Amino acid sequence: MTLQKKALGAASALALIMAAGAAWADDQPAAAPAAPAAAAAPPASWASTIKWSGHVEFGLTSNPDSPSNGLNYGQLFTDRANQFLLNSVALNVERDVDTSSKTLDVGFKVQAAYGSDSRYTQLIGEFNRSINSRNQFDIVEAHVDAHAPWLTAGGMELHAGILPTLEGVEVMDPTGNFFYSKSYLFNFGIPLKYTGVMTETHVSPLLDVYAGLDSGVNTFLGTGGGGNDGKVHFHGGFGLNFKNVTVLATTQIGAEDYAYDASGKVTGTNKMRYLNDAVITWKVNDKLTSTTDVNYIYDDLLKASGGGVTEYLTYPISSTVTLGGRAEIWRDDKNFYTAGFPGKFDFINFEGGYGPSSPVFLSASNATFFEFTVGINYKPAGLPKMIDGLTFRPELRYDELLTHGFAYDNGTKSHQTTIAFDIVAPFTL
C-alpha cells in the first residue's frame, strides 16, 4: 500500500468516527442552559459595620519588701504593693475605616474606662478628681477617623479628637501589651494621649509621614487643659516599612511646663519640651520578634534631659503560650521625670498644677535605672467567641538604681523585685 493510500484510509476512518460521534450527539437531549450567576450581595450599610467590644483587667503585684509607703517605685499602673487592683473596665464602640477604599470612608472610635489605670490616663482638664477613689473614670479615646484617596496612590488617614500618642511600644489599652507592668520609658518618657488632629500620608509602600497639631501632652481643651499656655503643639514623624523591619520615629514638641500668676492661677510658660521616640520592630523569623524602643526627652525650663532604651523579645512556644522578655535602661539626669504617686489624686494634681500633691522623687540627681522583666502570656483555646482572647499574664520583674542613692522600699534600697499576675478579659458584643 502506498503512502497516499494509507493517508486516504486514515482520513476516511477519522471522518467516519467524527460522523458517528456527531450523529450520537444529535440523538442526545440538549444540555440545560447554565443557571444565571447569583446577584452580588448588596454592600453592608455604614451602621452595620459598627462594632461593640471591651475588656476587663485586674491584677496583683507582690513586693516582698512590703514598702511602708505602699509603692512599687518606678511603676505607675502597677504601683500598689501587695494590693489587688481593678485596673480597667472598658467599653469600646468603633467603626474601622477601609484604608484601601478608593472613595472617602469615615469611621470613629470611643473608649470609656473605669479603674485604677484612669488615675494616669486622664487628660488634664477632663474628669479630674470627679470620683473620690483610686478608681477613676476616663474617656481613653474619642476621635473621628477618615481614609481619603488623596495626594498619593495609598491615600491618607485623618484623625481628630482625643487620640493616643504615636510614641512608644506599650499602650494604654492592656489588650495591646505583652506585660502587666509598664516600662520606665512608657511611664515617664512619652505622652499617653492628646487632643488634636493627626494626618498619616502613605507616600509610598516604604514611607508613611505623620503630622498633627494638638493642645499638649495629656491635655484637654480650654481652661485647665491645653488652654494653660494658649499655644499649638506639634506631634508627628515618619514610618519606614521594609520586608521584616518597620521603623516609627516621632516627636512631640511644645510648651508643657506650667506656672502660677499673682493670683495663684495656673498659667503656661514659653519654655519648650521635646519628647522624641523611635520604635524598631524586627520579625527575626516566623516566631521570634524583636522590638527596640529608643527615647530622648528635654525640658527647656529646668534644662532636664532623660531617656533610655527598652528591648522586647517575644517567642510563642505553642498555640496558647508565648514567652516574653523586656530589658531597659532609663536615665533621668535631674530626677525631674521619674516619681511615685502614693495618693489617689497626686498624679493629676502634680501634672496639672491643681494643688496639694505628694509625689515621691529621689533626693539624688543623675539617676540611671535598670529594669528586667520576664513573663508569659497564656491564652486558652476553645473559648466562646465572645470572650476569645482571655489572657493570663504572670511576670517576674527586677528593678535597680545603678547610680548612687536609694529609690525602692520607701527610699531604703537600691533594688526591688516584684512578682505580678493579671488577667485581661476582652469581650465582643
Short mmCIF file of C-alpha atoms in Angstrom, two decimals:
data_model
loop_
_atom_site.label_atom_id
_atom_site.label_comp_id
_atom_site.label_asym_id
_atom_site.label_seq_id
_atom_site.Cartn_x
_atom_site.Cartn_y
_atom_site.Cartn_z
CA MET A 1 0.00 0.00 0.00
CA THR A 2 1.36 3.36 -0.97
CA LEU A 3 1.74 6.24 1.45
CA GLN A 4 -1.04 8.09 -0.40
CA LYS A 5 -3.47 5.20 0.06
CA LYS A 6 -2.59 4.93 3.78
CA ALA A 7 -3.30 8.63 4.24
CA LEU A 8 -6.63 8.37 2.40
CA GLY A 9 -7.62 5.37 4.55
CA ALA A 10 -6.78 7.15 7.79
CA ALA A 11 -8.69 10.24 6.74
CA SER A 12 -11.73 8.13 5.80
CA ALA A 13 -11.66 6.36 9.17
CA LEU A 14 -11.39 9.66 11.03
CA ALA A 15 -14.31 11.09 9.04
CA LEU A 16 -16.45 8.05 9.86
CA ILE A 17 -15.65 8.35 13.59
CA MET A 18 -16.48 12.05 13.63
CA ALA A 19 -19.72 11.48 11.71
CA ALA A 20 -20.75 8.75 14.14
CA GLY A 21 -19.97 10.97 17.09
CA ALA A 22 -22.00 13.82 15.60
CA ALA A 23 -24.94 11.51 14.95
CA TRP A 24 -24.80 10.25 18.57
CA ALA A 25 -24.68 13.82 19.84
CA ASP A 26 -27.73 14.72 17.73
CA ASP A 27 -29.65 11.93 19.45
CA GLN A 28 -28.92 13.29 22.94
CA PRO A 29 -31.18 15.85 24.71
CA ALA A 30 -29.90 19.43 24.61
CA ALA A 31 -27.89 20.49 27.66
CA ALA A 32 -29.77 22.69 30.10
CA PRO A 33 -28.76 26.33 29.86
CA ALA A 34 -26.34 27.50 32.57
CA ALA A 35 -28.00 28.98 35.64
CA PRO A 36 -27.69 32.74 35.80
CA ALA A 37 -24.96 33.99 38.14
CA ALA A 38 -26.16 34.83 41.62
CA ALA A 39 -26.69 38.51 42.17
CA ALA A 40 -23.90 40.18 44.13
CA ALA A 41 -24.71 40.81 47.78
CA PRO A 42 -25.52 44.44 48.45
CA PRO A 43 -22.74 46.31 50.25
CA ALA A 44 -23.02 46.42 54.03
CA SER A 45 -24.56 49.57 55.40
CA TRP A 46 -22.33 52.01 57.28
CA ALA A 47 -24.18 51.40 60.56
CA SER A 48 -23.90 47.60 60.25
CA THR A 49 -20.09 47.85 60.38
CA ILE A 50 -20.08 49.48 63.83
CA LYS A 51 -18.51 47.18 66.45
CA TRP A 52 -19.03 47.00 70.22
CA SER A 53 -16.35 45.47 72.43
CA GLY A 54 -14.47 45.98 75.66
CA HIS A 55 -12.26 44.41 78.27
CA VAL A 56 -11.81 43.82 81.99
CA GLU A 57 -8.34 43.82 83.56
CA PHE A 58 -7.42 43.14 87.18
CA GLY A 59 -4.25 42.00 88.91
CA LEU A 60 -1.90 41.95 91.86
CA THR A 61 1.77 42.92 92.21
CA SER A 62 3.54 41.21 95.10
CA ASN A 63 6.51 43.04 96.62
CA PRO A 64 8.41 41.01 99.26
CA ASP A 65 9.78 44.24 100.78
CA SER A 66 6.24 45.45 101.66
CA PRO A 67 7.24 49.15 101.36
CA SER A 68 5.88 51.29 104.18
CA ASN A 69 4.51 53.83 101.68
CA GLY A 70 2.82 51.07 99.68
CA LEU A 71 4.61 51.94 96.44
CA ASN A 72 6.37 49.83 93.85
CA TYR A 73 8.70 52.65 92.85
CA GLY A 74 9.29 53.04 89.11
CA GLN A 75 5.86 51.65 88.30
CA LEU A 76 2.66 53.65 87.78
CA PHE A 77 -0.11 51.37 86.55
CA THR A 78 1.07 48.61 88.91
CA ASP A 79 2.23 50.95 91.67
CA ARG A 80 0.38 49.48 94.67
CA ALA A 81 2.46 46.87 96.50
CA ASN A 82 0.57 43.75 97.61
CA GLN A 83 -2.82 45.23 96.73
CA PHE A 84 -5.40 43.93 94.32
CA LEU A 85 -6.18 46.45 91.55
CA LEU A 86 -9.16 46.70 89.26
CA ASN A 87 -7.07 48.25 86.53
CA SER A 88 -9.69 48.77 83.89
CA VAL A 89 -13.26 48.02 82.87
CA ALA A 90 -13.62 49.45 79.37
CA LEU A 91 -16.29 49.67 76.69
CA ASN A 92 -15.49 50.46 73.06
CA VAL A 93 -17.71 51.47 70.17
CA GLU A 94 -15.98 51.95 66.84
CA ARG A 95 -16.09 51.71 63.10
CA ASP A 96 -12.80 50.99 61.36
CA VAL A 97 -12.08 52.86 58.16
CA ASP A 98 -11.26 50.93 55.00
CA THR A 99 -7.72 52.07 54.23
CA SER A 100 -7.88 50.51 50.76
CA SER A 101 -11.05 52.34 49.73
CA LYS A 102 -10.95 54.36 46.52
CA THR A 103 -13.54 56.75 47.94
CA LEU A 104 -13.75 58.72 51.18
CA ASP A 105 -14.50 56.39 54.11
CA VAL A 106 -15.35 57.68 57.59
CA GLY A 107 -15.17 55.92 60.94
CA PHE A 108 -14.72 56.64 64.63
CA LYS A 109 -13.71 55.20 67.99
CA VAL A 110 -14.77 55.89 71.58
CA GLN A 111 -13.31 54.04 74.55
CA ALA A 112 -14.59 54.77 78.06
CA ALA A 113 -12.92 53.17 81.07
CA TYR A 114 -13.25 52.91 84.84
CA GLY A 115 -10.49 51.68 87.13
CA SER A 116 -7.18 52.46 88.79
CA ASP A 117 -5.42 52.99 85.44
CA SER A 118 -7.58 56.06 84.83
CA ARG A 119 -5.59 57.95 87.51
CA TYR A 120 -2.80 58.10 84.94
CA THR A 121 -4.66 58.20 81.62
CA GLN A 122 -6.99 61.15 82.29
CA LEU A 123 -6.37 64.30 80.28
CA ILE A 124 -5.64 67.45 82.25
CA GLY A 125 -8.99 69.24 82.33
CA GLU A 126 -11.21 66.17 81.80
CA PHE A 127 -12.99 64.32 84.66
CA ASN A 128 -10.13 65.10 87.06
CA ARG A 129 -10.95 64.24 90.69
CA SER A 130 -14.57 63.56 89.72
CA ILE A 131 -14.63 60.39 91.84
CA ASN A 132 -13.14 60.32 95.34
CA SER A 133 -11.49 56.95 94.85
CA ARG A 134 -8.40 55.28 93.49
CA ASN A 135 -10.62 54.05 90.68
CA GLN A 136 -11.41 56.89 88.30
CA PHE A 137 -13.38 57.40 85.07
CA ASP A 138 -11.76 58.34 81.78
CA ILE A 139 -12.52 58.75 78.11
CA VAL A 140 -9.40 56.97 76.90
CA GLU A 141 -10.05 57.71 73.23
CA ALA A 142 -12.72 59.62 71.31
CA HIS A 143 -11.98 60.50 67.71
CA VAL A 144 -13.37 60.69 64.19
CA ASP A 145 -11.30 58.96 61.51
CA ALA A 146 -11.32 59.07 57.73
CA HIS A 147 -9.48 57.49 54.84
CA ALA A 148 -9.11 59.81 51.87
CA PRO A 149 -7.72 58.62 48.50
CA TRP A 150 -5.89 61.89 48.02
CA LEU A 151 -2.37 63.07 47.16
CA THR A 152 -0.77 59.64 46.73
CA ALA A 153 -1.70 56.20 45.44
CA GLY A 154 -2.03 54.97 49.03
CA GLY A 155 -4.06 57.96 50.15
CA MET A 156 -4.08 59.27 53.69
CA GLU A 157 -5.85 58.90 57.03
CA LEU A 158 -7.14 61.83 59.06
CA HIS A 159 -7.97 61.72 62.78
CA ALA A 160 -9.48 64.37 65.07
CA GLY A 161 -10.35 64.24 68.77
CA ILE A 162 -8.79 62.59 71.81
CA LEU A 163 -6.03 60.48 70.28
CA PRO A 164 -3.38 58.08 71.63
CA THR A 165 0.23 59.08 71.13
CA LEU A 166 2.26 57.77 68.22
CA GLU A 167 5.21 57.22 70.56
CA GLY A 168 6.35 54.09 72.33
CA VAL A 169 5.78 50.34 72.15
CA GLU A 170 3.36 49.95 75.03
CA VAL A 171 -0.16 51.40 75.00
CA MET A 172 -2.89 52.38 77.44
CA ASP A 173 -5.20 49.52 76.40
CA PRO A 174 -3.94 46.35 78.16
CA THR A 175 -5.02 44.14 75.26
CA GLY A 176 -2.22 45.74 73.23
CA ASN A 177 0.59 44.93 75.70
CA PHE A 178 2.54 41.77 76.49
CA PHE A 179 3.37 42.62 80.13
CA TYR A 180 1.22 43.69 83.06
CA SER A 181 3.74 46.25 84.33
CA LYS A 182 4.86 49.17 82.19
CA SER A 183 8.39 50.29 81.34
CA TYR A 184 10.04 53.43 82.73
CA LEU A 185 10.04 54.74 79.18
CA PHE A 186 6.27 54.37 78.87
CA ASN A 187 5.58 55.78 82.34
CA PHE A 188 7.93 58.77 82.22
CA GLY A 189 9.27 59.29 78.70
CA ILE A 190 6.33 59.69 76.32
CA PRO A 191 2.92 61.36 76.15
CA LEU A 192 -0.01 58.99 76.58
CA LYS A 193 -2.52 60.94 74.52
CA TYR A 194 -3.53 64.40 73.36
CA THR A 195 -6.42 66.42 71.96
CA GLY A 196 -5.94 67.48 68.37
CA VAL A 197 -5.67 66.36 64.75
CA MET A 198 -3.34 63.92 63.03
CA THR A 199 -2.70 63.03 59.40
CA GLU A 200 -0.99 59.90 58.11
CA THR A 201 0.06 60.09 54.46
CA HIS A 202 1.13 56.92 52.66
CA VAL A 203 3.77 58.46 50.43
CA SER A 204 4.80 55.04 49.11
CA PRO A 205 4.74 51.41 50.28
CA LEU A 206 8.05 52.22 52.00
CA LEU A 207 7.28 55.60 53.59
CA ASP A 208 4.47 57.00 55.77
CA VAL A 209 4.51 60.59 57.04
CA TYR A 210 2.67 61.73 60.18
CA ALA A 211 1.86 65.36 61.01
CA GLY A 212 -0.52 66.77 63.60
CA LEU A 213 -1.34 69.67 65.91
CA ASP A 214 -2.55 69.32 69.49
CA SER A 215 -3.15 71.07 72.79
CA GLY A 216 -0.18 69.49 74.57
CA VAL A 217 0.88 66.34 76.38
CA ASN A 218 -2.06 64.65 78.11
CA THR A 219 -4.22 67.79 77.94
CA PHE A 220 -7.81 68.58 77.00
CA LEU A 221 -9.02 71.87 75.55
CA GLY A 222 -9.91 75.10 77.33
CA THR A 223 -9.29 76.29 80.89
CA GLY A 224 -7.46 73.73 82.95
CA GLY A 225 -6.37 71.88 79.84
CA GLY A 226 -4.31 72.92 76.88
CA GLY A 227 -5.52 76.48 77.31
CA ASN A 228 -2.94 77.00 80.06
CA ASP A 229 -0.31 78.02 77.53
CA GLY A 230 -2.61 79.01 74.67
CA LYS A 231 -0.20 77.51 72.16
CA VAL A 232 -0.36 74.88 69.47
CA HIS A 233 1.90 71.86 69.86
CA PHE A 234 3.31 69.58 67.16
CA HIS A 235 3.17 65.79 67.04
CA GLY A 236 4.44 63.84 64.06
CA GLY A 237 7.18 61.85 62.39
CA PHE A 238 7.67 59.14 59.81
CA GLY A 239 7.41 55.39 59.38
CA LEU A 240 9.52 53.06 57.23
CA ASN A 241 8.16 49.70 56.11
CA PHE A 242 10.66 47.06 55.00
CA LYS A 243 10.06 43.35 54.47
CA ASN A 244 10.84 42.19 58.02
CA VAL A 245 11.59 45.51 59.72
CA THR A 246 9.50 48.58 60.48
CA VAL A 247 10.67 51.88 61.94
CA LEU A 248 8.47 54.56 63.52
CA ALA A 249 10.26 57.78 64.54
CA THR A 250 8.14 60.51 66.15
CA THR A 251 8.35 63.67 68.23
CA GLN A 252 6.11 65.82 70.43
CA ILE A 253 7.17 69.48 70.69
CA GLY A 254 5.53 72.23 72.73
CA ALA A 255 5.46 74.34 75.89
CA GLU A 256 4.43 71.85 78.59
CA ASP A 257 5.52 73.46 81.88
CA TYR A 258 3.01 75.38 83.96
CA ALA A 259 3.46 78.38 86.25
CA TYR A 260 1.26 80.48 88.54
CA ASP A 261 0.24 84.11 88.17
CA ALA A 262 -0.01 86.63 91.03
CA SER A 263 -3.48 85.37 91.95
CA GLY A 264 -2.31 81.77 92.12
CA LYS A 265 -3.99 80.75 88.88
CA VAL A 266 -2.26 78.12 86.76
CA THR A 267 -0.78 79.58 83.58
CA GLY A 268 1.61 78.39 80.90
CA THR A 269 5.21 79.22 80.07
CA ASN A 270 7.15 79.77 76.86
CA LYS A 271 9.65 77.04 77.66
CA MET A 272 9.61 74.11 75.29
CA ARG A 273 9.71 70.38 75.94
CA TYR A 274 10.85 67.87 73.33
CA LEU A 275 9.80 64.22 73.55
CA ASN A 276 11.44 62.06 70.87
CA ASP A 277 10.94 58.36 70.29
CA ALA A 278 11.84 55.67 67.74
CA VAL A 279 10.49 52.12 67.62
CA ILE A 280 12.22 49.46 65.52
CA THR A 281 10.36 46.17 65.06
CA TRP A 282 12.22 43.23 63.53
CA LYS A 283 10.49 39.96 62.65
CA VAL A 284 13.59 37.78 63.06
CA ASN A 285 11.81 34.62 61.89
CA ASP A 286 8.35 33.07 61.94
CA LYS A 287 8.34 33.06 65.75
CA LEU A 288 10.91 35.44 67.24
CA THR A 289 10.10 39.16 67.24
CA SER A 290 12.47 41.88 68.47
CA THR A 291 11.20 45.37 69.27
CA THR A 292 13.54 48.19 70.31
CA ASP A 293 12.31 51.50 71.74
CA VAL A 294 14.78 54.42 71.87
CA ASN A 295 13.79 57.62 73.66
CA TYR A 296 15.19 61.08 74.41
CA ILE A 297 13.40 64.00 76.12
CA TYR A 298 14.49 67.50 77.09
CA ASP A 299 12.82 70.32 79.01
CA ASP A 300 13.96 73.91 78.41
CA LEU A 301 12.69 75.29 81.72
CA LEU A 302 14.71 73.04 84.02
CA LYS A 303 17.37 72.09 81.46
CA ALA A 304 16.50 68.49 82.28
CA SER A 305 17.10 65.58 79.96
CA GLY A 306 16.01 61.98 80.16
CA GLY A 307 15.64 58.91 78.04
CA GLY A 308 16.63 55.35 77.52
CA VAL A 309 16.41 52.15 75.54
CA THR A 310 13.96 49.30 76.03
CA GLU A 311 14.29 45.95 74.26
CA TYR A 312 11.44 43.43 73.93
CA LEU A 313 11.62 39.82 72.73
CA THR A 314 8.60 37.55 72.25
CA TYR A 315 8.54 33.90 71.19
CA PRO A 316 5.47 31.62 71.01
CA ILE A 317 6.19 28.08 72.20
CA SER A 318 2.70 26.78 71.38
CA SER A 319 -0.63 28.00 70.05
CA THR A 320 -1.60 29.11 73.57
CA VAL A 321 1.66 30.12 75.31
CA THR A 322 4.09 32.90 74.39
CA LEU A 323 7.31 33.76 76.24
CA GLY A 324 8.46 37.35 76.58
CA GLY A 325 11.34 39.38 77.96
CA ARG A 326 11.97 43.09 78.45
CA ALA A 327 15.25 44.80 79.39
CA GLU A 328 15.61 48.54 79.92
CA ILE A 329 17.99 51.31 80.81
CA TRP A 330 16.36 54.63 81.78
CA ARG A 331 18.26 57.85 82.55
CA ASP A 332 16.83 60.87 84.41
CA ASP A 333 19.66 63.37 84.88
CA LYS A 334 17.84 65.69 87.32
CA ASN A 335 15.15 63.36 88.70
CA PHE A 336 12.57 65.56 87.04
CA TYR A 337 10.61 62.89 85.17
CA THR A 338 10.66 59.82 87.44
CA ALA A 339 8.44 59.75 90.52
CA GLY A 340 5.93 57.78 92.56
CA PHE A 341 2.44 58.99 93.47
CA PRO A 342 1.01 57.48 96.67
CA GLY A 343 -2.24 59.48 96.80
CA LYS A 344 -5.20 58.86 94.51
CA PHE A 345 -5.06 62.43 93.14
CA ASP A 346 -1.30 63.01 93.43
CA PHE A 347 -0.50 62.38 89.78
CA ILE A 348 -3.19 64.57 88.21
CA ASN A 349 -2.65 67.33 90.81
CA PHE A 350 1.07 67.36 90.04
CA GLU A 351 0.67 67.09 86.27
CA GLY A 352 -1.97 69.81 86.07
CA GLY A 353 -0.72 72.07 88.87
CA TYR A 354 -4.06 71.73 90.65
CA GLY A 355 -2.99 71.84 94.25
CA PRO A 356 -1.72 69.59 97.05
CA SER A 357 0.34 66.69 95.79
CA SER A 358 2.90 64.42 97.43
CA PRO A 359 4.96 62.86 94.65
CA VAL A 360 7.94 60.79 95.71
CA PHE A 361 11.17 61.86 93.99
CA LEU A 362 14.74 60.73 94.54
CA SER A 363 16.82 63.16 96.59
CA ALA A 364 19.90 62.43 94.47
CA SER A 365 20.22 63.57 90.87
CA ASN A 366 21.78 61.82 87.87
CA ALA A 367 19.72 58.67 88.30
CA THR A 368 20.06 55.69 85.98
CA PHE A 369 17.59 52.83 86.34
CA PHE A 370 17.75 49.25 85.10
CA GLU A 371 14.72 47.02 84.71
CA PHE A 372 14.40 43.42 83.54
CA THR A 373 11.10 41.56 83.20
CA VAL A 374 10.24 38.04 82.05
CA GLY A 375 6.77 36.63 81.67
CA ILE A 376 4.35 34.51 79.72
CA ASN A 377 1.02 35.07 78.03
CA TYR A 378 -1.38 32.14 78.25
CA LYS A 379 -4.48 32.27 76.04
CA PRO A 380 -6.73 29.22 76.50
CA ALA A 381 -8.04 27.67 73.30
CA GLY A 382 -11.62 26.74 72.53
CA LEU A 383 -13.29 29.62 74.35
CA PRO A 384 -16.62 31.07 73.19
CA LYS A 385 -16.17 33.73 70.53
CA MET A 386 -17.48 36.42 72.88
CA ILE A 387 -14.50 36.02 75.25
CA ASP A 388 -11.91 34.68 72.83
CA GLY A 389 -8.61 36.32 73.73
CA LEU A 390 -8.77 35.80 77.51
CA THR A 391 -5.15 36.16 78.65
CA PHE A 392 -3.30 35.25 81.85
CA ARG A 393 -0.06 37.24 82.29
CA PRO A 394 2.31 36.25 85.12
CA GLU A 395 5.62 38.11 85.27
CA LEU A 396 8.79 38.47 87.35
CA ARG A 397 10.43 41.91 87.40
CA TYR A 398 13.72 43.22 88.81
CA ASP A 399 14.49 46.96 89.17
CA GLU A 400 17.77 48.53 90.24
CA LEU A 401 19.09 52.07 90.68
CA LEU A 402 22.54 51.90 89.08
CA THR A 403 23.70 55.27 90.40
CA HIS A 404 24.04 56.50 93.97
CA GLY A 405 21.03 56.78 96.28
CA PHE A 406 18.05 54.63 97.20
CA ALA A 407 14.81 54.53 95.24
CA TYR A 408 12.91 51.45 96.40
CA ASP A 409 11.24 50.24 99.60
CA ASN A 410 10.35 53.82 100.54
CA GLY A 411 13.83 55.12 99.77
CA THR A 412 15.79 52.49 101.72
CA LYS A 413 17.03 50.14 98.97
CA SER A 414 18.72 50.35 95.60
CA HIS A 415 16.83 47.40 94.10
CA GLN A 416 13.38 45.85 94.00
CA THR A 417 11.86 42.52 92.95
CA THR A 418 8.18 42.16 92.16
CA ILE A 419 6.05 39.18 91.16
CA ALA A 420 2.87 40.12 89.35
CA PHE A 421 -0.11 38.46 87.76
CA ASP A 422 -3.09 39.85 85.93
CA ILE A 423 -5.99 38.67 83.83
CA VAL A 424 -7.15 40.50 80.72
CA ALA A 425 -10.61 39.50 79.54
CA PRO A 426 -11.57 41.12 76.24
CA PHE A 427 -15.13 40.66 75.01
CA THR A 428 -17.27 41.45 71.98
CA LEU A 429 -20.95 42.35 71.94
#
